[in-house]
């Protein structure tokens, strides 16, 4: 499988390295900036470019891993370029990696999605093997291609429609982005008292570990779970210095009580 | 050190087992119900009781680990009983284990706090050695006792005043109770689409692992972090079936954007 990567951000980098390690040939990496394209391309022995007009047109699959807001425009440029160059020849498979965007944003018949559900950071290389990958394609044969490609890097591959993937991505926002924001608010509260955030790590780890064994609802503890209004009122009062955090405290507590 | 445990709930059970393993002698376990008292007492070779009037009065330290709302009343009963029985003799050290309650709720001069900051569940025995323990006492000598006791089961012991401990406990609510509630909301969203919660575990683990290396604010990702209003509006619309979750989505997203 000859692969072209369009995008060299956190997700694209991690996915590209995993596919390369699994023996797939990454022939080219495109990024808006040549530095980013080079940085990833040299790690997998690929050519680098920052010009869509120079994209290789002989690859089997194009993986577009750019930010959600740029996806439509970049897809359109990639498809136009390949259509122009290939003329009446058969189009390759073009997929994106975004959780919240429907497959048809790509705007060509041989389209698909390969969504690895994980949070990626540039300087953390994550182990792909247990990351669930959710795939979708317009044609059965292409779905088989994505199944094989995904199975070469992950033990958890599942077909999911664009419609259902929107909910999956929304759920991921809650257990990833909102959870991390709770950590941020924790750090802000502790900073005022000169307590280092690292004191919370054993607690954070245990809360995450618990839901491997218990349904989250059954794992819930704390003042709101016990409907302890005295503690809740006292804690809300402690936050009077910041109405934004105080509002989050009240709304989360109310939601726990009513759940 | 002869120890009496007052309370046999999740925290008391875990703490009692850890102290027993470290070689301390638990002489008695009190709980409102005889079943609970027995269940814990027999695991550490202690006597069980459900009657404060039968509390041993010759112990060195009494650890009151009951729910926050019962703490004041139970402390008062324990102190009265020991004062009555000891007469003019020296009072023992009496401590509680609650994060959000001041030390002086105990209502006697030799009082203290031993707060292991962790979430405890009855059927999960947690490894105590890396749980931070926050201690406080009315007298320097008693602080030394609590320091030694805590250091026998944890590598992380720190003195913290009642005033600062309120903020610590509040911070713990954010990174434990509110985080777990985000997991619950995640499960609720997935359930509507028949996707098993276990699909989220690699993501949950990585989000927790990341803040061991990065400050939470630097680890933040997602549509709100990118100020991607299109995705945020579409995701809020998906939640129109449940105004409670929708409100949490909006408020957390707004807070991330403004942070």
PDB file of C-alpha atoms in Angstrom, chain B:
ATOM      1  CA  UNK B   1       0.195   2.020  68.901  1.00  0.00           C
ATOM      2  CA  UNK B   2      -3.203   0.699  69.937  1.00  0.00           C
ATOM      3  CA  UNK B   3      -5.795   2.006  67.507  1.00  0.00           C
ATOM      4  CA  UNK B   4      -9.594   2.098  67.664  1.00  0.00           C
ATOM      5  CA  UNK B   5     -11.419   2.598  64.380  1.00  0.00           C
ATOM      6  CA  UNK B   6     -14.738   4.426  64.527  1.00  0.00           C
ATOM      7  CA  UNK B   7     -16.388   3.720  61.178  1.00  0.00           C
ATOM      8  CA  UNK B   8     -16.034   0.796  58.791  1.00  0.00           C
ATOM      9  CA  UNK B   9     -16.858   2.380  55.434  1.00  0.00           C
ATOM     10  CA  UNK B  10     -14.683   2.473  52.327  1.00  0.00           C
ATOM     11  CA  UNK B  11     -12.033   4.874  53.595  1.00  0.00           C
ATOM     12  CA  UNK B  12     -11.944   3.409  57.118  1.00  0.00           C
ATOM     13  CA  UNK B  13     -11.622  -0.126  55.728  1.00  0.00           C
ATOM     14  CA  UNK B  14      -8.730   0.739  53.420  1.00  0.00           C
ATOM     15  CA  UNK B  15      -6.909   2.788  56.056  1.00  0.00           C
ATOM     16  CA  UNK B  16      -7.454   0.172  58.755  1.00  0.00           C
ATOM     17  CA  UNK B  17      -6.090  -2.631  56.559  1.00  0.00           C
ATOM     18  CA  UNK B  18      -3.045  -0.543  55.592  1.00  0.00           C
ATOM     19  CA  UNK B  19      -2.237   0.312  59.233  1.00  0.00           C
ATOM     20  CA  UNK B  20      -2.712  -3.307  60.263  1.00  0.00           C
ATOM     21  CA  UNK B  21      -0.372  -4.449  57.467  1.00  0.00           C
ATOM     22  CA  UNK B  22       2.196  -1.921  58.689  1.00  0.00           C
ATOM     23  CA  UNK B  23       2.197  -3.639  62.077  1.00  0.00           C
ATOM     24  CA  UNK B  24      -0.072  -1.392  64.121  1.00  0.00           C
ATOM     25  CA  UNK B  25      -2.508  -2.999  66.528  1.00  0.00           C
ATOM     26  CA  UNK B  26      -6.165  -2.290  65.766  1.00  0.00           C
ATOM     27  CA  UNK B  27      -7.906  -3.241  68.982  1.00  0.00           C
ATOM     28  CA  UNK B  28     -11.500  -2.428  68.095  1.00  0.00           C
ATOM     29  CA  UNK B  29     -13.761  -1.462  65.196  1.00  0.00           C
ATOM     30  CA  UNK B  30     -16.998   0.422  65.750  1.00  0.00           C
ATOM     31  CA  UNK B  31     -19.738   0.745  63.164  1.00  0.00           C
ATOM     32  CA  UNK B  32     -23.430   1.626  63.399  1.00  0.00           C
ATOM     33  CA  UNK B  33     -24.253  -1.865  62.161  1.00  0.00           C
ATOM     34  CA  UNK B  34     -22.739  -4.958  63.750  1.00  0.00           C
ATOM     35  CA  UNK B  35     -22.323  -6.601  60.330  1.00  0.00           C
ATOM     36  CA  UNK B  36     -20.041  -3.825  59.090  1.00  0.00           C
ATOM     37  CA  UNK B  37     -18.094  -3.707  62.349  1.00  0.00           C
ATOM     38  CA  UNK B  38     -17.585  -7.486  62.256  1.00  0.00           C
ATOM     39  CA  UNK B  39     -16.614  -7.531  58.570  1.00  0.00           C
ATOM     40  CA  UNK B  40     -13.702  -5.172  59.126  1.00  0.00           C
ATOM     41  CA  UNK B  41     -12.780  -6.272  62.671  1.00  0.00           C
ATOM     42  CA  UNK B  42     -12.292  -9.895  61.684  1.00  0.00           C
ATOM     43  CA  UNK B  43      -9.882  -8.915  58.881  1.00  0.00           C
ATOM     44  CA  UNK B  44      -7.537  -7.269  61.382  1.00  0.00           C
ATOM     45  CA  UNK B  45      -8.136  -9.456  64.439  1.00  0.00           C
ATOM     46  CA  UNK B  46      -9.965  -6.722  66.352  1.00  0.00           C
ATOM     47  CA  UNK B  47     -13.036  -6.677  68.543  1.00  0.00           C
ATOM     48  CA  UNK B  48     -16.279  -5.406  66.925  1.00  0.00           C
ATOM     49  CA  UNK B  49     -18.952  -3.189  68.439  1.00  0.00           C
ATOM     50  CA  UNK B  50     -21.945  -1.137  67.333  1.00  0.00           C
ATOM     51  CA  UNK B  51     -22.328   0.650  70.684  1.00  0.00           C
ATOM     52  CA  UNK B  52     -20.290   3.754  71.509  1.00  0.00           C
ATOM     53  CA  UNK B  53     -20.744   2.981  75.208  1.00  0.00           C
ATOM     54  CA  UNK B  54     -18.668  -0.171  74.654  1.00  0.00           C
ATOM     55  CA  UNK B  55     -15.719   1.601  73.023  1.00  0.00           C
ATOM     56  CA  UNK B  56     -12.360   0.612  74.476  1.00  0.00           C
ATOM     57  CA  UNK B  57     -10.963   3.528  76.488  1.00  0.00           C
ATOM     58  CA  UNK B  58      -7.321   2.387  76.710  1.00  0.00           C
ATOM     59  CA  UNK B  59      -6.267   2.966  73.084  1.00  0.00           C
ATOM     60  CA  UNK B  60      -3.587   5.483  72.052  1.00  0.00           C
ATOM     61  CA  UNK B  61      -5.446   6.828  69.073  1.00  0.00           C
ATOM     62  CA  UNK B  62      -9.043   6.900  67.869  1.00  0.00           C
ATOM     63  CA  UNK B  63      -9.552   7.286  64.129  1.00  0.00           C
ATOM     64  CA  UNK B  64     -13.029   8.516  63.255  1.00  0.00           C
ATOM     65  CA  UNK B  65     -13.737   7.696  59.603  1.00  0.00           C
ATOM     66  CA  UNK B  66     -17.478   8.235  59.224  1.00  0.00           C
ATOM     67  CA  UNK B  67     -19.416  10.244  56.631  1.00  0.00           C
ATOM     68  CA  UNK B  68     -18.946  14.024  56.808  1.00  0.00           C
ATOM     69  CA  UNK B  69     -22.544  14.611  57.879  1.00  0.00           C
ATOM     70  CA  UNK B  70     -22.258  12.214  60.846  1.00  0.00           C
ATOM     71  CA  UNK B  71     -18.797  13.370  61.943  1.00  0.00           C
ATOM     72  CA  UNK B  72     -19.805  16.030  64.455  1.00  0.00           C
ATOM     73  CA  UNK B  73     -22.332  13.885  66.277  1.00  0.00           C
ATOM     74  CA  UNK B  74     -20.166  10.751  66.340  1.00  0.00           C
ATOM     75  CA  UNK B  75     -17.124  12.727  67.556  1.00  0.00           C
ATOM     76  CA  UNK B  76     -19.165  14.196  70.364  1.00  0.00           C
ATOM     77  CA  UNK B  77     -20.365  10.751  71.475  1.00  0.00           C
ATOM     78  CA  UNK B  78     -16.843   9.291  71.352  1.00  0.00           C
ATOM     79  CA  UNK B  79     -15.290  12.183  73.294  1.00  0.00           C
ATOM     80  CA  UNK B  80     -18.038  12.134  75.957  1.00  0.00           C
ATOM     81  CA  UNK B  81     -17.686   8.388  76.427  1.00  0.00           C
ATOM     82  CA  UNK B  82     -13.900   8.504  76.827  1.00  0.00           C
ATOM     83  CA  UNK B  83     -14.017  11.557  79.139  1.00  0.00           C
ATOM     84  CA  UNK B  84     -16.579   9.843  81.330  1.00  0.00           C
ATOM     85  CA  UNK B  85     -14.645   6.576  81.509  1.00  0.00           C
ATOM     86  CA  UNK B  86     -11.154   8.075  81.944  1.00  0.00           C
ATOM     87  CA  UNK B  87     -12.272  10.652  84.484  1.00  0.00           C
ATOM     88  CA  UNK B  88      -9.335  12.899  85.279  1.00  0.00           C
ATOM     89  CA  UNK B  89      -6.901  10.701  83.286  1.00  0.00           C
ATOM     90  CA  UNK B  90      -5.144  11.958  80.172  1.00  0.00           C
ATOM     91  CA  UNK B  91      -7.250  11.923  77.011  1.00  0.00           C
ATOM     92  CA  UNK B  92      -6.008   9.915  73.990  1.00  0.00           C
ATOM     93  CA  UNK B  93      -5.465  11.421  70.523  1.00  0.00           C
ATOM     94  CA  UNK B  94      -8.681  11.569  68.499  1.00  0.00           C
ATOM     95  CA  UNK B  95      -8.474  12.247  64.767  1.00  0.00           C
ATOM     96  CA  UNK B  96     -10.827  12.302  61.809  1.00  0.00           C
ATOM     97  CA  UNK B  97     -10.164  11.511  58.149  1.00  0.00           C
ATOM     98  CA  UNK B  98     -12.391  14.053  56.362  1.00  0.00           C
ATOM     99  CA  UNK B  99     -10.991  16.428  53.772  1.00  0.00           C
ATOM    100  CA  UNK B 100     -13.592  19.160  54.045  1.00  0.00           C
ATOM    101  CA  UNK B 101     -14.208  19.321  57.810  1.00  0.00           C
ATOM    102  CA  UNK B 102     -12.053  21.395  60.187  1.00  0.00           C
ATOM    103  CA  UNK B 103     -10.059  19.662  62.907  1.00  0.00           C
ATOM    104  CA  UNK B 104     -11.921  21.367  65.755  1.00  0.00           C
ATOM    105  CA  UNK B 105     -15.177  19.530  64.974  1.00  0.00           C
ATOM    106  CA  UNK B 106     -13.770  16.795  67.225  1.00  0.00           C
ATOM    107  CA  UNK B 107     -14.299  18.990  70.273  1.00  0.00           C
ATOM    108  CA  UNK B 108     -11.403  17.935  72.474  1.00  0.00           C
ATOM    109  CA  UNK B 109      -7.917  19.320  73.034  1.00  0.00           C
ATOM    110  CA  UNK B 110      -5.912  16.323  71.711  1.00  0.00           C
ATOM    111  CA  UNK B 111      -7.456  16.341  68.265  1.00  0.00           C
ATOM    112  CA  UNK B 112      -6.073  15.910  64.772  1.00  0.00           C
ATOM    113  CA  UNK B 113      -6.721  15.025  61.151  1.00  0.00           C
ATOM    114  CA  UNK B 114      -5.297  12.242  58.991  1.00  0.00           C
ATOM    115  CA  UNK B 115      -6.698  12.745  55.491  1.00  0.00           C
ATOM    116  CA  UNK B 116      -5.625  10.191  52.856  1.00  0.00           C
ATOM    117  CA  UNK B 117      -6.529  11.900  49.596  1.00  0.00           C
ATOM    118  CA  UNK B 118      -7.923   9.094  47.483  1.00  0.00           C
ATOM    119  CA  UNK B 119     -11.286   7.738  46.343  1.00  0.00           C
ATOM    120  CA  UNK B 120     -12.119   4.516  48.127  1.00  0.00           C
ATOM    121  CA  UNK B 121     -14.538   1.774  47.125  1.00  0.00           C
ATOM    122  CA  UNK B 122     -15.473  -1.137  49.312  1.00  0.00           C
ATOM    123  CA  UNK B 123     -14.336  -3.828  46.894  1.00  0.00           C
ATOM    124  CA  UNK B 124     -11.102  -2.226  45.705  1.00  0.00           C
ATOM    125  CA  UNK B 125      -8.132  -2.416  48.050  1.00  0.00           C
ATOM    126  CA  UNK B 126      -5.863   0.428  46.997  1.00  0.00           C
ATOM    127  CA  UNK B 127      -2.103   0.493  47.397  1.00  0.00           C
ATOM    128  CA  UNK B 128      -1.554   3.075  50.138  1.00  0.00           C
ATOM    129  CA  UNK B 129       2.151   3.714  49.613  1.00  0.00           C
ATOM    130  CA  UNK B 130       1.747   6.485  47.039  1.00  0.00           C
ATOM    131  CA  UNK B 131      -1.441   8.062  48.411  1.00  0.00           C
ATOM    132  CA  UNK B 132      -0.682  11.551  49.758  1.00  0.00           C
ATOM    133  CA  UNK B 133      -1.707  11.862  53.415  1.00  0.00           C
ATOM    134  CA  UNK B 134      -2.389  15.338  54.806  1.00  0.00           C
ATOM    135  CA  UNK B 135      -2.099  15.662  58.581  1.00  0.00           C
ATOM    136  CA  UNK B 136      -2.861  18.250  61.230  1.00  0.00           C
ATOM    137  CA  UNK B 137      -2.856  18.236  65.040  1.00  0.00           C
ATOM    138  CA  UNK B 138      -3.470  20.634  67.891  1.00  0.00           C
ATOM    139  CA  UNK B 139      -0.153  19.753  69.581  1.00  0.00           C
ATOM    140  CA  UNK B 140       3.338  19.304  68.164  1.00  0.00           C
ATOM    141  CA  UNK B 141       3.762  15.916  69.893  1.00  0.00           C
ATOM    142  CA  UNK B 142       0.548  14.637  68.347  1.00  0.00           C
ATOM    143  CA  UNK B 143       1.615  15.897  64.935  1.00  0.00           C
ATOM    144  CA  UNK B 144       4.747  13.774  65.341  1.00  0.00           C
ATOM    145  CA  UNK B 145       2.579  10.762  66.195  1.00  0.00           C
ATOM    146  CA  UNK B 146       0.471  11.297  63.069  1.00  0.00           C
ATOM    147  CA  UNK B 147       3.624  11.862  60.999  1.00  0.00           C
ATOM    148  CA  UNK B 148       5.041   8.512  62.129  1.00  0.00           C
ATOM    149  CA  UNK B 149       1.761   6.667  61.686  1.00  0.00           C
ATOM    150  CA  UNK B 150       1.247   8.109  58.186  1.00  0.00           C
ATOM    151  CA  UNK B 151       4.840   7.545  57.131  1.00  0.00           C
ATOM    152  CA  UNK B 152       4.461   3.873  58.017  1.00  0.00           C
ATOM    153  CA  UNK B 153       1.889   3.477  55.211  1.00  0.00           C
ATOM    154  CA  UNK B 154       2.642   6.273  52.703  1.00  0.00           C
ATOM    155  CA  UNK B 155       5.699   7.875  51.140  1.00  0.00           C
ATOM    156  CA  UNK B 156       3.873  11.206  50.827  1.00  0.00           C
ATOM    157  CA  UNK B 157       2.937  12.900  54.123  1.00  0.00           C
ATOM    158  CA  UNK B 158       2.350  16.626  54.434  1.00  0.00           C
ATOM    159  CA  UNK B 159       1.143  18.956  57.189  1.00  0.00           C
ATOM    160  CA  UNK B 160      -1.810  21.074  56.062  1.00  0.00           C
ATOM    161  CA  UNK B 161      -4.071  23.405  58.043  1.00  0.00           C
ATOM    162  CA  UNK B 162      -7.835  22.931  58.183  1.00  0.00           C
ATOM    163  CA  UNK B 163      -8.244  26.127  56.206  1.00  0.00           C
ATOM    164  CA  UNK B 164      -6.012  25.042  53.322  1.00  0.00           C
ATOM    165  CA  UNK B 165      -7.381  21.485  53.433  1.00  0.00           C
ATOM    166  CA  UNK B 166     -10.798  22.843  52.412  1.00  0.00           C
ATOM    167  CA  UNK B 167      -9.278  23.970  49.118  1.00  0.00           C
ATOM    168  CA  UNK B 168      -7.431  20.689  48.702  1.00  0.00           C
ATOM    169  CA  UNK B 169     -10.680  18.791  49.131  1.00  0.00           C
ATOM    170  CA  UNK B 170     -12.469  21.112  46.736  1.00  0.00           C
ATOM    171  CA  UNK B 171      -9.721  20.520  44.160  1.00  0.00           C
ATOM    172  CA  UNK B 172     -10.129  16.775  44.703  1.00  0.00           C
ATOM    173  CA  UNK B 173     -13.870  17.090  43.971  1.00  0.00           C
ATOM    174  CA  UNK B 174     -12.992  18.552  40.558  1.00  0.00           C
ATOM    175  CA  UNK B 175     -10.389  15.961  39.542  1.00  0.00           C
ATOM    176  CA  UNK B 176     -12.247  13.004  41.046  1.00  0.00           C
ATOM    177  CA  UNK B 177     -16.023  13.444  41.418  1.00  0.00           C
ATOM    178  CA  UNK B 178     -16.512  15.774  38.450  1.00  0.00           C
ATOM    179  CA  UNK B 179     -14.159  13.755  36.260  1.00  0.00           C
ATOM    180  CA  UNK B 180     -16.100  10.608  37.101  1.00  0.00           C
ATOM    181  CA  UNK B 181     -19.345  12.405  36.282  1.00  0.00           C
ATOM    182  CA  UNK B 182     -17.898  13.268  32.845  1.00  0.00           C
ATOM    183  CA  UNK B 183     -17.335   9.513  32.425  1.00  0.00           C
ATOM    184  CA  UNK B 184     -20.986   8.909  33.409  1.00  0.00           C
ATOM    185  CA  UNK B 185     -22.224  11.420  30.822  1.00  0.00           C
ATOM    186  CA  UNK B 186     -19.935   9.761  28.250  1.00  0.00           C
ATOM    187  CA  UNK B 187     -21.556   6.395  29.017  1.00  0.00           C
ATOM    188  CA  UNK B 188     -25.033   7.914  28.688  1.00  0.00           C
ATOM    189  CA  UNK B 189     -24.254   9.382  25.243  1.00  0.00           C
ATOM    190  CA  UNK B 190     -22.733   6.114  23.990  1.00  0.00           C
ATOM    191  CA  UNK B 191     -25.590   4.004  25.311  1.00  0.00           C
ATOM    192  CA  UNK B 192     -28.022   5.744  22.945  1.00  0.00           C
ATOM    193  CA  UNK B 193     -25.920   4.502  20.018  1.00  0.00           C
ATOM    194  CA  UNK B 194     -25.234   1.029  21.411  1.00  0.00           C
ATOM    195  CA  UNK B 195     -21.493   1.651  21.746  1.00  0.00           C
ATOM    196  CA  UNK B 196     -19.864   0.011  24.745  1.00  0.00           C
ATOM    197  CA  UNK B 197     -18.200   2.328  27.272  1.00  0.00           C
ATOM    198  CA  UNK B 198     -15.081   0.148  27.222  1.00  0.00           C
ATOM    199  CA  UNK B 199     -14.198   1.674  23.823  1.00  0.00           C
ATOM    200  CA  UNK B 200     -13.300   4.862  25.724  1.00  0.00           C
ATOM    201  CA  UNK B 201     -10.843   3.302  28.192  1.00  0.00           C
ATOM    202  CA  UNK B 202      -7.657   3.822  26.122  1.00  0.00           C
ATOM    203  CA  UNK B 203      -8.612   7.489  25.689  1.00  0.00           C
ATOM    204  CA  UNK B 204      -9.443   7.874  29.395  1.00  0.00           C
ATOM    205  CA  UNK B 205      -6.119   6.288  30.375  1.00  0.00           C
ATOM    206  CA  UNK B 206      -4.122   8.519  28.026  1.00  0.00           C
ATOM    207  CA  UNK B 207      -5.827  11.717  29.263  1.00  0.00           C
ATOM    208  CA  UNK B 208      -4.878  10.760  32.845  1.00  0.00           C
ATOM    209  CA  UNK B 209      -1.354   9.721  31.799  1.00  0.00           C
ATOM    210  CA  UNK B 210      -0.729  12.974  29.926  1.00  0.00           C
ATOM    211  CA  UNK B 211      -0.999  15.183  33.018  1.00  0.00           C
ATOM    212  CA  UNK B 212       1.871  13.253  34.605  1.00  0.00           C
ATOM    213  CA  UNK B 213       4.062  14.974  32.001  1.00  0.00           C
ATOM    214  CA  UNK B 214       2.242  18.137  30.943  1.00  0.00           C
ATOM    215  CA  UNK B 215       0.432  20.833  32.911  1.00  0.00           C
ATOM    216  CA  UNK B 216      -3.304  20.180  32.305  1.00  0.00           C
ATOM    217  CA  UNK B 217      -3.706  23.503  30.542  1.00  0.00           C
ATOM    218  CA  UNK B 218      -0.964  22.561  28.073  1.00  0.00           C
ATOM    219  CA  UNK B 219      -2.535  19.135  27.551  1.00  0.00           C
ATOM    220  CA  UNK B 220      -5.936  20.576  26.545  1.00  0.00           C
ATOM    221  CA  UNK B 221      -7.217  19.572  23.079  1.00  0.00           C
ATOM    222  CA  UNK B 222     -10.601  19.500  21.347  1.00  0.00           C
ATOM    223  CA  UNK B 223     -13.055  21.823  19.593  1.00  0.00           C
ATOM    224  CA  UNK B 224     -13.308  24.339  22.461  1.00  0.00           C
ATOM    225  CA  UNK B 225      -9.512  24.572  22.741  1.00  0.00           C
ATOM    226  CA  UNK B 226      -9.394  25.315  18.991  1.00  0.00           C
ATOM    227  CA  UNK B 227     -12.366  27.738  19.325  1.00  0.00           C
ATOM    228  CA  UNK B 228     -14.038  25.692  16.567  1.00  0.00           C
ATOM    229  CA  UNK B 229     -17.539  27.159  16.863  1.00  0.00           C
ATOM    230  CA  UNK B 230     -18.958  25.049  14.008  1.00  0.00           C
ATOM    231  CA  UNK B 231     -18.170  21.763  15.741  1.00  0.00           C
ATOM    232  CA  UNK B 232     -19.276  23.132  19.144  1.00  0.00           C
ATOM    233  CA  UNK B 233     -22.642  24.262  17.780  1.00  0.00           C
ATOM    234  CA  UNK B 234     -23.191  20.927  16.011  1.00  0.00           C
ATOM    235  CA  UNK B 235     -22.281  18.993  19.172  1.00  0.00           C
ATOM    236  CA  UNK B 236     -24.540  21.114  21.379  1.00  0.00           C
ATOM    237  CA  UNK B 237     -27.370  20.455  18.895  1.00  0.00           C
ATOM    238  CA  UNK B 238     -26.822  16.688  19.187  1.00  0.00           C
ATOM    239  CA  UNK B 239     -27.584  17.029  22.910  1.00  0.00           C
ATOM    240  CA  UNK B 240     -30.941  18.768  22.426  1.00  0.00           C
ATOM    241  CA  UNK B 241     -32.591  15.581  23.751  1.00  0.00           C
ATOM    242  CA  UNK B 242     -31.208  16.376  27.251  1.00  0.00           C
ATOM    243  CA  UNK B 243     -30.985  20.038  28.356  1.00  0.00           C
ATOM    244  CA  UNK B 244     -28.979  19.028  31.463  1.00  0.00           C
ATOM    245  CA  UNK B 245     -26.105  17.509  29.467  1.00  0.00           C
ATOM    246  CA  UNK B 246     -26.402  20.270  26.872  1.00  0.00           C
ATOM    247  CA  UNK B 247     -25.912  22.934  29.561  1.00  0.00           C
ATOM    248  CA  UNK B 248     -22.803  21.147  30.851  1.00  0.00           C
ATOM    249  CA  UNK B 249     -21.472  20.952  27.280  1.00  0.00           C
ATOM    250  CA  UNK B 250     -21.944  24.707  26.775  1.00  0.00           C
ATOM    251  CA  UNK B 251     -20.495  25.763  30.134  1.00  0.00           C
ATOM    252  CA  UNK B 252     -17.440  23.502  29.954  1.00  0.00           C
ATOM    253  CA  UNK B 253     -16.736  24.568  26.356  1.00  0.00           C
ATOM    254  CA  UNK B 254     -17.064  28.230  27.275  1.00  0.00           C
ATOM    255  CA  UNK B 255     -14.725  27.773  30.234  1.00  0.00           C
ATOM    256  CA  UNK B 256     -12.093  26.015  28.077  1.00  0.00           C
ATOM    257  CA  UNK B 257     -12.273  28.789  25.467  1.00  0.00           C
ATOM    258  CA  UNK B 258     -11.772  31.511  28.068  1.00  0.00           C
ATOM    259  CA  UNK B 259      -9.072  29.756  30.051  1.00  0.00           C
TER     260      UNK B 259
END
